[in-house]
Short mmCIF file of C-alpha atoms in Angstrom, two decimals:
data_model
loop_
_atom_site.label_atom_id
_atom_site.label_comp_id
_atom_site.label_asym_id
_atom_site.label_seq_id
_atom_site.Cartn_x
_atom_site.Cartn_y
_atom_site.Cartn_z
CA MET A 80 6.28 20.89 8.70
CA ASN A 81 3.47 19.20 10.61
CA LEU A 82 4.45 15.68 11.66
CA ASP A 83 1.26 15.01 13.62
CA PHE A 84 -1.49 12.79 12.25
CA SER A 85 -5.03 14.14 12.07
CA ASP A 86 -7.78 12.85 14.34
CA GLU A 87 -9.17 10.86 11.40
CA GLN A 88 -5.79 9.26 10.74
CA GLN A 89 -5.39 8.37 14.41
CA ALA A 90 -8.87 6.85 14.35
CA LEU A 91 -7.85 4.76 11.33
CA ARG A 92 -4.78 3.51 13.19
CA ASP A 93 -6.89 2.61 16.22
CA LEU A 94 -9.44 0.88 14.01
CA VAL A 95 -6.94 -1.37 12.26
CA ARG A 96 -5.08 -2.12 15.47
CA GLY A 97 -8.35 -3.15 17.11
CA ILE A 98 -9.28 -5.38 14.16
CA CYS A 99 -5.91 -7.10 14.31
CA ALA A 100 -6.10 -7.56 18.08
CA GLU A 101 -9.49 -9.26 17.76
CA HIS A 102 -9.11 -11.23 14.55
CA CYS A 103 -5.38 -11.70 14.15
CA PRO A 104 -3.68 -12.65 17.41
CA ILE A 105 -0.34 -14.38 17.06
CA ALA A 106 -2.06 -17.78 17.21
CA VAL A 107 -3.81 -16.96 13.93
CA VAL A 108 -0.50 -15.90 12.37
CA ARG A 109 1.01 -19.24 13.35
CA ALA A 110 -2.02 -21.19 12.08
CA MET A 111 -1.76 -19.52 8.67
CA GLU A 112 1.90 -20.41 8.12
CA ASP A 113 2.21 -22.54 4.96
CA ASP A 114 -1.57 -22.65 4.69
CA ALA A 115 -2.71 -23.41 1.13
CA ARG A 116 -5.21 -20.53 1.10
CA GLY A 117 -3.24 -18.19 3.32
CA TRP A 118 -5.71 -15.92 5.13
CA PRO A 119 -8.48 -16.18 7.75
CA ASP A 120 -12.02 -15.33 6.68
CA ALA A 121 -12.93 -13.38 9.82
CA LEU A 122 -10.05 -10.93 9.42
CA TRP A 123 -10.69 -10.43 5.72
CA LYS A 124 -14.41 -9.84 6.28
CA LYS A 125 -13.75 -7.24 8.98
CA LEU A 126 -11.20 -5.36 6.86
CA ALA A 127 -13.79 -5.22 4.07
CA GLU A 128 -16.67 -4.15 6.33
CA THR A 129 -14.69 -1.28 7.83
CA GLY A 130 -13.49 0.04 4.46
CA VAL A 131 -9.82 -0.76 4.95
CA LEU A 132 -9.69 -2.77 1.71
CA GLY A 133 -11.09 0.18 -0.22
CA LEU A 134 -8.78 2.91 1.10
CA LEU A 135 -7.25 3.61 -2.32
CA VAL A 136 -10.37 2.87 -4.37
CA PRO A 137 -12.29 5.92 -5.71
CA GLU A 138 -15.66 6.69 -4.17
CA ALA A 139 -17.33 6.11 -7.53
CA HIS A 140 -16.31 2.47 -7.26
CA GLY A 141 -17.28 1.96 -3.62
CA GLY A 142 -14.01 2.94 -1.99
CA ALA A 143 -12.88 5.53 0.54
CA ALA A 144 -10.71 7.55 -1.88
CA GLN A 145 -8.00 8.07 0.72
CA GLY A 146 -4.36 8.86 0.10
CA LEU A 147 -1.30 6.68 0.27
CA LEU A 148 -0.46 8.08 3.71
CA GLU A 149 -3.68 6.59 5.08
CA ALA A 150 -2.73 3.26 3.51
CA VAL A 151 0.69 3.54 5.19
CA ILE A 152 -1.00 4.01 8.56
CA ALA A 153 -3.20 0.96 8.00
CA PHE A 154 -0.38 -1.26 6.81
CA GLU A 155 1.87 -0.30 9.70
CA GLU A 156 -0.76 -1.88 11.93
CA LEU A 157 -1.15 -4.91 9.66
CA GLY A 158 2.62 -5.30 9.79
CA ARG A 159 2.64 -4.95 13.56
CA ALA A 160 0.30 -7.96 13.71
CA LEU A 161 2.05 -9.82 10.86
CA ALA A 162 -1.47 -10.05 9.44
CA PRO A 163 -1.71 -12.81 6.81
CA THR A 164 -4.00 -11.26 4.18
CA PRO A 165 -3.92 -10.54 0.43
CA ALA A 166 -4.71 -6.88 1.20
CA PHE A 167 -1.35 -5.70 -0.13
CA VAL A 168 -1.35 -7.61 -3.42
CA SER A 169 -5.06 -7.09 -4.08
CA SER A 170 -6.12 -3.76 -2.54
CA ILE A 171 -2.83 -1.94 -3.12
CA VAL A 172 -0.90 -3.45 -6.03
CA CYS A 173 -3.71 -4.64 -8.29
CA ALA A 174 -6.04 -1.77 -7.39
CA SER A 175 -3.23 0.66 -8.27
CA ALA A 176 -2.70 -1.14 -11.59
CA LEU A 177 -6.39 -0.86 -12.42
CA ARG A 178 -6.39 2.85 -11.63
CA ALA A 179 -3.19 3.47 -13.58
CA SER A 180 -4.50 1.61 -16.64
CA ARG A 181 -7.41 4.05 -17.03
CA ASP A 182 -9.45 1.18 -18.42
CA ASP A 183 -12.97 2.26 -17.45
CA ALA A 184 -14.58 -1.11 -18.14
CA GLN A 185 -12.05 -3.03 -16.07
CA GLN A 186 -12.30 -0.50 -13.25
CA ARG A 187 -16.08 -0.75 -13.14
CA GLU A 188 -15.86 -4.52 -13.08
CA TRP A 189 -13.12 -5.03 -10.52
CA LEU A 190 -12.58 -2.03 -8.23
CA PRO A 191 -15.92 -2.37 -6.37
CA ARG A 192 -15.20 -6.07 -5.82
CA LEU A 193 -11.73 -5.32 -4.48
CA ALA A 194 -13.10 -2.70 -2.09
CA SER A 195 -15.77 -5.10 -0.79
CA GLY A 196 -13.37 -8.04 -0.51
CA ASP A 197 -15.55 -10.12 -2.85
CA ALA A 198 -12.63 -10.57 -5.24
CA VAL A 199 -8.90 -11.05 -4.72
CA LEU A 200 -6.42 -10.18 -7.45
CA THR A 201 -2.74 -11.06 -7.20
CA PRO A 202 0.17 -10.17 -9.49
CA ALA A 203 2.10 -12.82 -11.38
CA TRP A 204 5.28 -10.85 -11.99
CA LEU A 205 8.56 -12.58 -11.20
CA GLU A 206 9.94 -15.58 -13.07
CA PRO A 207 12.50 -18.30 -12.35
CA GLN A 208 16.10 -17.19 -12.96
CA CYS A 209 14.95 -13.72 -14.07
CA GLY A 210 15.43 -10.29 -12.54
CA PHE A 211 13.16 -7.52 -11.31
CA GLY A 212 13.41 -5.35 -14.44
CA ALA A 213 11.33 -5.35 -17.60
CA ALA A 214 13.72 -7.75 -19.32
CA GLY A 215 12.94 -10.29 -16.62
CA VAL A 216 9.41 -10.73 -17.98
CA GLN A 217 9.76 -13.72 -20.30
CA LEU A 218 6.27 -15.23 -20.14
CA ARG A 219 5.20 -15.01 -23.79
CA ALA A 220 1.82 -13.79 -25.00
CA GLU A 221 1.28 -14.64 -28.66
CA ARG A 222 -1.78 -13.97 -30.76
CA ASP A 223 -3.82 -17.11 -31.22
CA GLY A 224 -4.87 -18.31 -34.67
CA ALA A 225 -8.24 -16.57 -34.63
CA GLY A 226 -6.66 -13.23 -33.70
CA ALA A 227 -9.24 -12.43 -31.01
CA GLY A 228 -7.16 -13.47 -28.04
CA TRP A 229 -3.73 -14.45 -26.72
CA LEU A 230 -1.92 -17.62 -25.73
CA LEU A 231 0.35 -17.41 -22.67
CA CYS A 232 3.35 -19.72 -22.28
CA GLY A 233 5.99 -19.61 -19.57
CA ALA A 234 6.36 -19.66 -15.79
CA LYS A 235 5.93 -17.39 -12.78
CA ARG A 236 7.22 -17.66 -9.21
CA GLY A 237 6.38 -16.04 -5.89
CA VAL A 238 2.71 -15.60 -6.79
CA ALA A 239 0.98 -14.84 -3.50
CA PHE A 240 -2.32 -16.54 -2.64
CA ALA A 241 -2.63 -17.89 -6.18
CA SER A 242 -4.77 -20.91 -5.26
CA ALA A 243 -7.61 -18.79 -3.88
CA ALA A 244 -7.29 -15.67 -6.04
CA THR A 245 -10.11 -14.62 -8.33
CA ARG A 246 -7.72 -13.45 -11.05
CA LEU A 247 -3.99 -13.22 -11.68
CA LEU A 248 -2.56 -9.94 -12.91
CA ALA A 249 0.00 -11.48 -15.26
CA LEU A 250 2.86 -9.55 -16.85
CA ALA A 251 3.59 -11.04 -20.27
CA ARG A 252 5.98 -10.24 -23.11
CA THR A 253 4.28 -9.15 -26.33
CA GLY A 254 7.29 -7.78 -28.21
CA GLU A 255 11.06 -7.97 -28.47
CA ALA A 256 11.99 -4.65 -26.85
CA ALA A 257 12.71 -4.85 -23.12
CA ARG A 258 9.62 -2.83 -22.18
CA ASP A 259 7.20 -4.59 -24.56
CA VAL A 260 5.14 -5.96 -21.69
CA THR A 261 1.35 -6.27 -21.46
CA LEU A 262 -0.88 -6.89 -18.44
CA PHE A 263 -3.56 -9.58 -18.52
CA LEU A 264 -6.22 -10.64 -16.02
CA VAL A 265 -6.06 -14.43 -16.01
CA ASP A 266 -8.30 -16.95 -14.30
CA PRO A 267 -5.98 -19.07 -12.08
CA ASN A 268 -8.19 -22.07 -12.82
CA ALA A 269 -7.90 -21.66 -16.58
CA ARG A 270 -6.93 -24.64 -18.68
CA GLY A 271 -3.16 -24.86 -19.08
CA ILE A 272 -2.18 -23.42 -15.67
CA THR A 273 -0.34 -25.70 -13.25
CA ALA A 274 0.23 -24.46 -9.69
CA ARG A 275 2.67 -25.73 -7.08
CA GLN A 276 2.90 -24.26 -3.59
CA ALA A 277 6.41 -23.04 -2.82
CA ARG A 278 7.86 -22.85 0.68
CA SER A 279 9.48 -19.63 1.78
CA LEU A 280 11.48 -18.38 4.73
CA ALA A 281 8.43 -16.45 5.92
CA SER A 282 6.12 -19.47 5.56
CA ASP A 283 3.73 -17.23 3.65
CA THR A 284 1.52 -18.52 0.86
CA GLN A 285 3.36 -18.47 -2.47
CA TYR A 286 2.95 -20.46 -5.65
CA GLU A 287 4.97 -21.33 -8.72
CA LEU A 288 2.81 -21.31 -11.85
CA THR A 289 3.33 -22.84 -15.27
CA PHE A 290 1.41 -21.46 -18.25
CA ASP A 291 1.04 -23.88 -21.13
CA GLY A 292 -0.97 -22.29 -23.90
CA VAL A 293 -3.34 -20.45 -21.56
CA ARG A 294 -5.87 -18.53 -23.62
CA VAL A 295 -7.02 -15.03 -22.65
CA ASP A 296 -9.37 -12.75 -24.58
CA ASP A 297 -8.65 -9.17 -25.57
CA ALA A 298 -11.26 -8.08 -23.02
CA GLU A 299 -8.99 -9.50 -20.30
CA ARG A 300 -6.08 -7.29 -21.31
CA LEU A 301 -5.47 -4.43 -18.85
CA GLY A 302 -4.54 -1.27 -20.69
CA ALA A 303 -3.04 -1.07 -24.14
CA ALA A 304 -0.82 -3.78 -25.60
CA GLY A 305 2.80 -3.00 -24.81
CA ALA A 306 1.91 -0.46 -22.10
CA GLY A 307 2.13 -2.90 -19.20
CA TRP A 308 5.58 -2.01 -17.96
CA GLU A 309 4.81 1.70 -17.85
CA ILE A 310 1.79 0.91 -15.67
CA TRP A 311 3.82 -1.51 -13.55
CA GLU A 312 6.53 1.08 -12.88
CA ARG A 313 3.94 3.41 -11.39
CA VAL A 314 2.45 0.57 -9.37
CA LEU A 315 5.85 -0.33 -7.93
CA LEU A 316 6.27 3.12 -6.37
CA ASP A 317 3.10 2.59 -4.34
CA ALA A 318 4.16 -0.97 -3.54
CA PHE A 319 7.59 0.09 -2.24
CA ILE A 320 6.03 2.58 0.16
CA ILE A 321 3.43 0.14 1.50
CA VAL A 322 6.00 -2.64 1.95
CA ALA A 323 8.09 -0.14 3.90
CA ALA A 324 5.09 0.65 6.11
CA PHE A 325 4.43 -3.04 6.79
CA ALA A 326 8.12 -3.53 7.65
CA ASN A 327 8.10 -0.54 9.99
CA GLY A 328 5.05 -1.79 11.86
CA ALA A 329 6.45 -5.30 12.23
CA CYS A 330 9.82 -3.92 13.29
CA GLN A 331 8.17 -1.77 15.96
CA ARG A 332 6.39 -4.77 17.43
CA ALA A 333 9.55 -6.90 17.39
CA LEU A 334 11.41 -4.12 19.18
CA ASP A 335 8.59 -3.64 21.70
CA ILE A 336 8.50 -7.27 22.79
CA THR A 337 12.29 -7.33 22.99
CA VAL A 338 12.40 -4.19 25.15
CA GLN A 339 9.87 -5.78 27.48
CA TYR A 340 11.95 -8.96 27.61
CA ALA A 341 15.04 -6.89 28.44
CA LYS A 342 13.11 -5.38 31.36
CA ASP A 343 11.77 -8.69 32.67
CA ARG A 344 14.71 -11.06 32.14
CA LYS A 345 17.37 -10.84 34.83
CA GLN A 346 21.01 -11.85 34.87
CA PHE A 347 23.39 -11.25 37.77
CA ASP A 348 20.48 -9.81 39.78
CA LYS A 349 19.58 -7.05 37.35
CA PRO A 350 17.49 -6.75 34.14
CA LEU A 351 19.19 -7.37 30.82
CA GLY A 352 18.34 -3.83 29.78
CA ALA A 353 20.49 -2.47 32.59
CA PHE A 354 23.59 -3.71 30.78
CA GLN A 355 25.00 -0.91 28.69
CA ALA A 356 25.79 -3.04 25.64
CA ILE A 357 22.19 -4.24 25.36
CA SER A 358 20.62 -0.87 26.18
CA HIS A 359 22.68 0.81 23.45
CA TYR A 360 21.63 -1.79 20.87
CA LEU A 361 17.99 -1.13 21.71
CA ALA A 362 18.50 2.65 21.63
CA ASP A 363 20.18 2.48 18.22
CA ALA A 364 17.34 0.35 16.89
CA ALA A 365 14.68 2.76 18.17
CA THR A 366 16.50 5.69 16.58
CA THR A 367 16.89 3.97 13.22
CA LEU A 368 13.27 2.84 13.20
CA ASP A 369 12.01 6.37 13.81
CA GLY A 370 14.05 7.53 10.83
CA SER A 371 12.61 4.75 8.71
CA LYS A 372 9.05 5.70 9.62
CA TYR A 373 9.49 9.35 8.73
CA LEU A 374 11.17 8.50 5.43
CA THR A 375 8.15 6.34 4.60
CA TYR A 376 5.70 9.07 5.63
CA GLU A 377 7.58 11.56 3.46
CA ALA A 378 7.51 9.24 0.44
CA ALA A 379 3.75 8.71 0.85
CA SER A 380 3.10 12.43 1.32
CA VAL A 381 5.06 13.33 -1.80
CA ARG A 382 3.16 10.66 -3.75
CA ASP A 383 -0.18 11.99 -2.47
CA ALA A 384 0.79 15.53 -3.47
CA GLY A 385 1.51 14.39 -7.02
CA GLY A 386 5.25 14.78 -6.66
CA ASP A 387 8.00 12.57 -8.02
CA ALA A 388 8.67 9.67 -5.63
CA ALA A 389 11.04 7.80 -7.97
CA ARG A 390 13.83 8.40 -5.46
CA LEU A 391 11.96 8.40 -2.15
CA ALA A 392 9.87 5.25 -2.71
CA PRO A 393 12.79 2.85 -3.27
CA MET A 394 14.71 4.62 -0.49
CA ALA A 395 11.82 3.94 1.90
CA LYS A 396 11.61 0.27 0.95
CA LEU A 397 15.37 -0.25 1.10
CA PHE A 398 15.84 1.50 4.44
CA ALA A 399 12.74 0.04 6.12
CA CYS A 400 13.47 -3.55 5.12
CA ASP A 401 17.15 -3.26 6.06
CA THR A 402 16.10 -1.79 9.41
CA PHE A 403 13.56 -4.57 9.95
CA ARG A 404 16.11 -7.27 9.17
CA ASP A 405 18.94 -5.73 11.23
CA THR A 406 16.70 -4.95 14.20
CA THR A 407 15.19 -8.43 14.38
CA ALA A 408 18.64 -9.99 14.06
CA MET A 409 19.74 -7.91 17.04
CA CYS A 410 16.56 -8.82 18.92
CA GLN A 411 17.30 -12.51 18.38
CA GLN A 412 20.62 -12.00 20.14
CA VAL A 413 18.98 -10.23 23.08
CA TRP A 414 16.57 -13.14 23.49
CA GLY A 415 19.45 -15.57 23.28
CA GLY A 416 19.06 -19.21 22.29
CA VAL A 417 15.32 -19.33 23.00
CA GLY A 418 14.76 -16.64 20.38
CA PHE A 419 15.55 -19.16 17.66
CA THR A 420 13.00 -21.71 18.84
CA VAL A 421 9.52 -21.88 17.31
CA GLU A 422 7.86 -21.52 20.72
CA TYR A 423 8.93 -17.85 20.91
CA ASP A 424 7.41 -15.16 18.70
CA ILE A 425 10.53 -13.17 17.84
CA GLN A 426 11.55 -15.74 15.21
CA LEU A 427 8.29 -15.03 13.34
CA TYR A 428 9.43 -11.44 12.84
CA PHE A 429 13.02 -12.36 12.03
CA ARG A 430 12.02 -14.78 9.27
CA ARG A 431 9.59 -12.35 7.71
CA ALA A 432 12.13 -9.55 7.85
CA LYS A 433 14.60 -11.40 5.66
CA GLN A 434 11.88 -12.56 3.26
CA LEU A 435 10.52 -9.02 2.90
CA GLN A 436 14.00 -7.61 2.34
CA LEU A 437 14.37 -9.86 -0.72
CA SER A 438 10.82 -9.41 -2.02
CA TRP A 439 9.43 -6.63 -4.18
CA CYS A 440 12.92 -5.77 -5.42
CA ASP A 441 15.98 -6.75 -3.43
CA PRO A 442 18.57 -4.28 -2.04
CA PRO A 443 20.89 -4.27 -5.11
CA HIS A 444 17.99 -3.49 -7.46
CA LEU A 445 16.69 -0.76 -5.16
CA GLU A 446 20.17 0.74 -4.91
CA GLU A 447 20.35 0.85 -8.70
CA ARG A 448 17.03 2.68 -8.81
CA ILE A 449 18.16 5.20 -6.21
CA ALA A 450 21.52 5.68 -7.93
CA SER A 451 19.75 6.35 -11.21
CA ALA A 452 17.58 8.99 -9.55
CA VAL A 453 20.60 10.56 -7.81
CA LEU A 454 23.10 10.47 -10.66
CA GLY A 455 20.75 10.89 -13.60
CA ASP A 456 22.54 10.78 -16.95
CA VAL A 457 25.83 9.62 -15.42
CA LEU A 458 24.60 6.02 -15.34
#
């Protein structure tokens, strides 16, 4: 087992870290909190120019055709900087959906634009008072009178960057069975869509959307009718792994600044880190974080090799987000009262840790997925 990254992978890590250092210092992160658009142009342009946005896009469509492990490396660095970009929802989630749909026309239209950053797609998945499973998709898509299109009625929540997105990747119900779900590419400015910005613990850019008879043509359907949930299940495995990578990178940075604080801050004429209770907390956190990283690398490697990641992907997301939340909660205690004030950066990581833990499937749902993979027919 070779746990070392190649020279090319190390160069990718250095590239993304350098981009974030130049275009996404912590002042930019703070400026983008609760911003209506949600991302800075300079950072987005640089990620596009250097090919980071096209890591998972095939070469035929202008991408780099890299594996999920390379995306993990990039998103660890984006997480380390708490980079506010739609790279995850657009270049990972929606690009994966386009590839999984095997819709050649849609791929030719959208994948080059995602790789170049000219277009931003974002999923409209979750709904008010509904769960993470297929049955939670209650937005209805009914055939219109002419039969050449669909009318969408319902609501979505937690739609990232919806006000500035080029298209929404909307999951809609087209049948009565739980998995009768279809994917549609919907113009967020279409007639019948009402958007309201929603505040979150992470102060990221989310919207609640209402669909009132929004018309979409058959050409805007992604994949076959009723095949949307099968596509989405495959997409979620990639999403879990990349969320885990982002959490690991952010957790590492939160731990790093806390370790430095424990070295610099003195009580009773010695550094905080010299106290055994604090040093052991930091040691435990470092150990757990290393385990989380390698679990995520394993999940990505298995996915790249064409293996079954139905167990590893939710494990990686569950463990990484729990580690991120628990570590930042501990870090807050090491910083003391100042750690809870907005002037200090550790609270930025703590708030995002809890938000990320509850996003893209919460712990109970992930545990159900893992249990199903472990126990099989018993459940």
